[in-house]
Amino acid sequence: MLIVALDGSGDFQSIQAAIDSLKGKDPTTIFIKRGVYHEKLYLNHSHVTFIGEDAESTVITFDDYAKKVLADGTLLQTFRSYTMFIHGNHLTFSNLTFENKSGKGKDVGQAIALYVDGDCIHFKDCCFIGNQDTLFTAPLPSTPVIPGSFIGPGEYFPRKVGRHYYERCYLRGDIDFIFGGATAYFENCIIFSNALDGFSYVTAASTPKEEAYGYVFNHCKLVSNAPKGSVFLGRPWRRFAHVAFLNCYLGPHIHAAGWDNWGKIDAHDSIKFYEFQNFGPGAKSHQRVNFSKELSPEEAVFYKKEKVLGNWDPN
């Protein structure tokens, strides 16, 4: 086990130094002691377990953002704004906070706290804190709508759809703050939407056409300090977006329509926005848009964790 401690009592004083020391393919555990680690991290390893002392006081934070002007006059853009970039398989993270503290999207644009690209990645008792675009679950879509807007570490990676499992996590943001093309299962998580002057969106999925699953939220709690009816469950970043909320508490901030089409009216037949037995003041399914669906009990079985994650058991 490698130990990271800001006070010098461990093997390393920075998390990136511990990552850079990794060699070979043997499973490794990195234990991170309490502290605020102001680092921009890049991980390109597999079979690593990261354990913090506790999420509240073990914080990885940075403040890059899309509208940041670089020395050559260009903008940093979305996919270089991450606090931590993860590229690898069979990774576990627990008791950690990932934060992008750059500010509100109207001022700084998109600002990613965590960029996750890989398969069999498990987050347990972690926090993800930001505003616009807090958590990106790769892969990127095949092509950008605006040329050059995908610039970043994963721009030329193969578009491989990984499986992620978020267990008892806390996710906070406002516009599209859970977005991307991965298959991701969120269980017993708290999803907090920051208040904005206008509308905001929990998810912006870009599920590839050929994938059976996109985002699944089961037994999660959606809460907010936003005005009543000002937050949508999601909108489609790409036309085959697939998102399901099952057995979730939906607070009064959730819009009665539930979902937004992001102007993709011609994609109503391909969008998969589903709900099942949600409850709470925001769960008024009879007022939902006509391109969403309330699942039957038989259909909901398709979204069991074991089916979504396939042959991978995170535990």
mmCIF file of N, CA and C in Angstrom, residues 176 201 203-205 232-241 257-273 289-292:
data_model
loop_
_atom_site.group_PDB
_atom_site.id
_atom_site.type_symbol
_atom_site.label_atom_id
_atom_site.label_comp_id
_atom_site.label_asym_id
_atom_site.label_seq_id
_atom_site.Cartn_x
_atom_site.Cartn_y
_atom_site.Cartn_z
ATOM 1 N N ASP A 176 -26.429 19.782 -17.188
ATOM 2 C CA ASP A 176 -25.841 18.568 -17.779
ATOM 3 C C ASP A 176 -24.735 17.996 -16.902
ATOM 4 N N TYR A 201 -30.411 20.799 -15.954
ATOM 5 C CA TYR A 201 -30.623 19.425 -16.406
ATOM 6 C C TYR A 201 -29.686 18.494 -15.654
ATOM 7 N N THR A 203 -29.039 15.145 -16.385
ATOM 8 C CA THR A 203 -28.254 14.296 -17.280
ATOM 9 C C THR A 203 -28.254 14.830 -18.713
ATOM 10 N N ALA A 204 -27.195 14.473 -19.433
ATOM 11 C CA ALA A 204 -27.109 14.717 -20.874
ATOM 12 C C ALA A 204 -26.373 13.510 -21.456
ATOM 13 N N ALA A 205 -27.137 12.472 -21.736
ATOM 14 C CA ALA A 205 -26.543 11.214 -22.194
ATOM 15 C C ALA A 205 -26.268 11.243 -23.691
ATOM 16 N N PHE A 232 -34.855 19.639 -15.133
ATOM 17 C CA PHE A 232 -35.279 18.483 -15.914
ATOM 18 C C PHE A 232 -34.402 17.277 -15.573
ATOM 19 N N LEU A 233 -34.988 16.098 -15.645
ATOM 20 C CA LEU A 233 -34.222 14.874 -15.388
ATOM 21 C C LEU A 233 -33.113 14.676 -16.421
ATOM 22 N N GLY A 234 -33.349 15.150 -17.626
ATOM 23 C CA GLY A 234 -32.308 15.001 -18.627
ATOM 24 C C GLY A 234 -32.720 15.554 -19.972
ATOM 25 N N ARG A 235 -31.717 15.664 -20.831
ATOM 26 C CA ARG A 235 -31.924 16.009 -22.227
ATOM 27 C C ARG A 235 -30.899 15.227 -23.048
ATOM 28 N N PRO A 236 -31.174 14.953 -24.313
ATOM 29 C CA PRO A 236 -30.303 14.081 -25.094
ATOM 30 C C PRO A 236 -29.137 14.839 -25.730
ATOM 31 N N TRP A 237 -27.917 14.533 -25.275
ATOM 32 C CA TRP A 237 -26.743 15.107 -25.927
ATOM 33 C C TRP A 237 -26.637 14.547 -27.350
ATOM 34 N N ARG A 238 -27.004 13.286 -27.501
ATOM 35 C CA ARG A 238 -27.092 12.668 -28.817
ATOM 36 C C ARG A 238 -28.433 11.935 -28.924
ATOM 37 N N ARG A 239 -28.821 11.594 -30.131
ATOM 38 C CA ARG A 239 -30.193 11.186 -30.413
ATOM 39 C C ARG A 239 -30.589 9.832 -29.837
ATOM 40 N N PHE A 240 -29.635 9.010 -29.392
ATOM 41 C CA PHE A 240 -29.977 7.714 -28.815
ATOM 42 C C PHE A 240 -29.776 7.697 -27.295
ATOM 43 N N ALA A 241 -29.857 8.858 -26.693
ATOM 44 C CA ALA A 241 -29.716 8.975 -25.234
ATOM 45 C C ALA A 241 -30.651 7.998 -24.520
ATOM 46 N N ALA A 257 -42.867 18.191 -16.680
ATOM 47 C CA ALA A 257 -42.653 17.515 -17.961
ATOM 48 C C ALA A 257 -41.574 16.448 -17.858
ATOM 49 N N GLY A 258 -40.708 16.581 -16.884
ATOM 50 C CA GLY A 258 -39.677 15.576 -16.629
ATOM 51 C C GLY A 258 -38.440 15.699 -17.481
ATOM 52 N N TRP A 259 -38.635 15.807 -18.796
ATOM 53 C CA TRP A 259 -37.521 15.710 -19.737
ATOM 54 C C TRP A 259 -37.600 16.807 -20.789
ATOM 55 N N ASP A 260 -36.450 17.112 -21.381
ATOM 56 C CA ASP A 260 -36.375 18.102 -22.453
ATOM 57 C C ASP A 260 -35.753 17.429 -23.676
ATOM 58 N N ASN A 261 -36.176 17.820 -24.883
ATOM 59 C CA ASN A 261 -35.640 17.158 -26.086
ATOM 60 C C ASN A 261 -34.433 17.866 -26.691
ATOM 61 N N TRP A 262 -34.002 18.994 -26.112
ATOM 62 C CA TRP A 262 -32.844 19.759 -26.588
ATOM 63 C C TRP A 262 -32.989 20.106 -28.081
ATOM 64 N N GLY A 263 -34.223 20.281 -28.508
ATOM 65 C CA GLY A 263 -34.486 20.638 -29.898
ATOM 66 C C GLY A 263 -34.425 19.484 -30.867
ATOM 67 N N LYS A 264 -34.196 18.288 -30.366
ATOM 68 C CA LYS A 264 -34.071 17.113 -31.239
ATOM 69 C C LYS A 264 -35.447 16.466 -31.437
ATOM 70 N N ILE A 265 -36.359 17.212 -32.029
ATOM 71 C CA ILE A 265 -37.724 16.725 -32.230
ATOM 72 C C ILE A 265 -37.740 15.504 -33.132
ATOM 73 N N ASP A 266 -36.821 15.449 -34.089
ATOM 74 C CA ASP A 266 -36.787 14.316 -35.021
ATOM 75 C C ASP A 266 -36.236 13.051 -34.376
ATOM 76 N N ALA A 267 -35.786 13.141 -33.137
ATOM 77 C CA ALA A 267 -35.200 11.982 -32.450
ATOM 78 C C ALA A 267 -36.135 11.384 -31.399
ATOM 79 N N HIS A 268 -37.373 11.814 -31.379
ATOM 80 C CA HIS A 268 -38.290 11.326 -30.343
ATOM 81 C C HIS A 268 -38.440 9.814 -30.359
ATOM 82 N N ASP A 269 -38.335 9.202 -31.525
ATOM 83 C CA ASP A 269 -38.480 7.745 -31.614
ATOM 84 C C ASP A 269 -37.237 6.996 -31.157
ATOM 85 N N SER A 270 -36.101 7.689 -31.066
ATOM 86 C CA SER A 270 -34.853 7.024 -30.676
ATOM 87 C C SER A 270 -34.422 7.335 -29.249
ATOM 88 N N ILE A 271 -34.947 8.400 -28.675
ATOM 89 C CA ILE A 271 -34.633 8.754 -27.292
ATOM 90 C C ILE A 271 -35.300 7.750 -26.349
ATOM 91 N N LYS A 272 -34.567 7.301 -25.329
ATOM 92 C CA LYS A 272 -35.108 6.381 -24.342
ATOM 93 C C LYS A 272 -35.016 7.029 -22.959
ATOM 94 N N PHE A 273 -36.067 7.707 -22.578
ATOM 95 C CA PHE A 273 -36.164 8.340 -21.269
ATOM 96 C C PHE A 273 -37.260 7.626 -20.486
ATOM 97 N N VAL A 289 -43.547 14.411 -20.776
ATOM 98 C CA VAL A 289 -43.519 14.580 -22.227
ATOM 99 C C VAL A 289 -43.838 13.259 -22.910
ATOM 100 N N ASN A 290 -44.300 13.350 -24.149
ATOM 101 C CA ASN A 290 -44.738 12.137 -24.839
ATOM 102 C C ASN A 290 -43.594 11.287 -25.374
ATOM 103 N N PHE A 291 -42.350 11.770 -25.246
ATOM 104 C CA PHE A 291 -41.218 10.947 -25.681
ATOM 105 C C PHE A 291 -40.522 10.278 -24.491
ATOM 106 N N SER A 292 -41.176 10.293 -23.320
ATOM 107 C CA SER A 292 -40.699 9.516 -22.172
ATOM 108 C C SER A 292 -41.725 8.428 -21.871
#
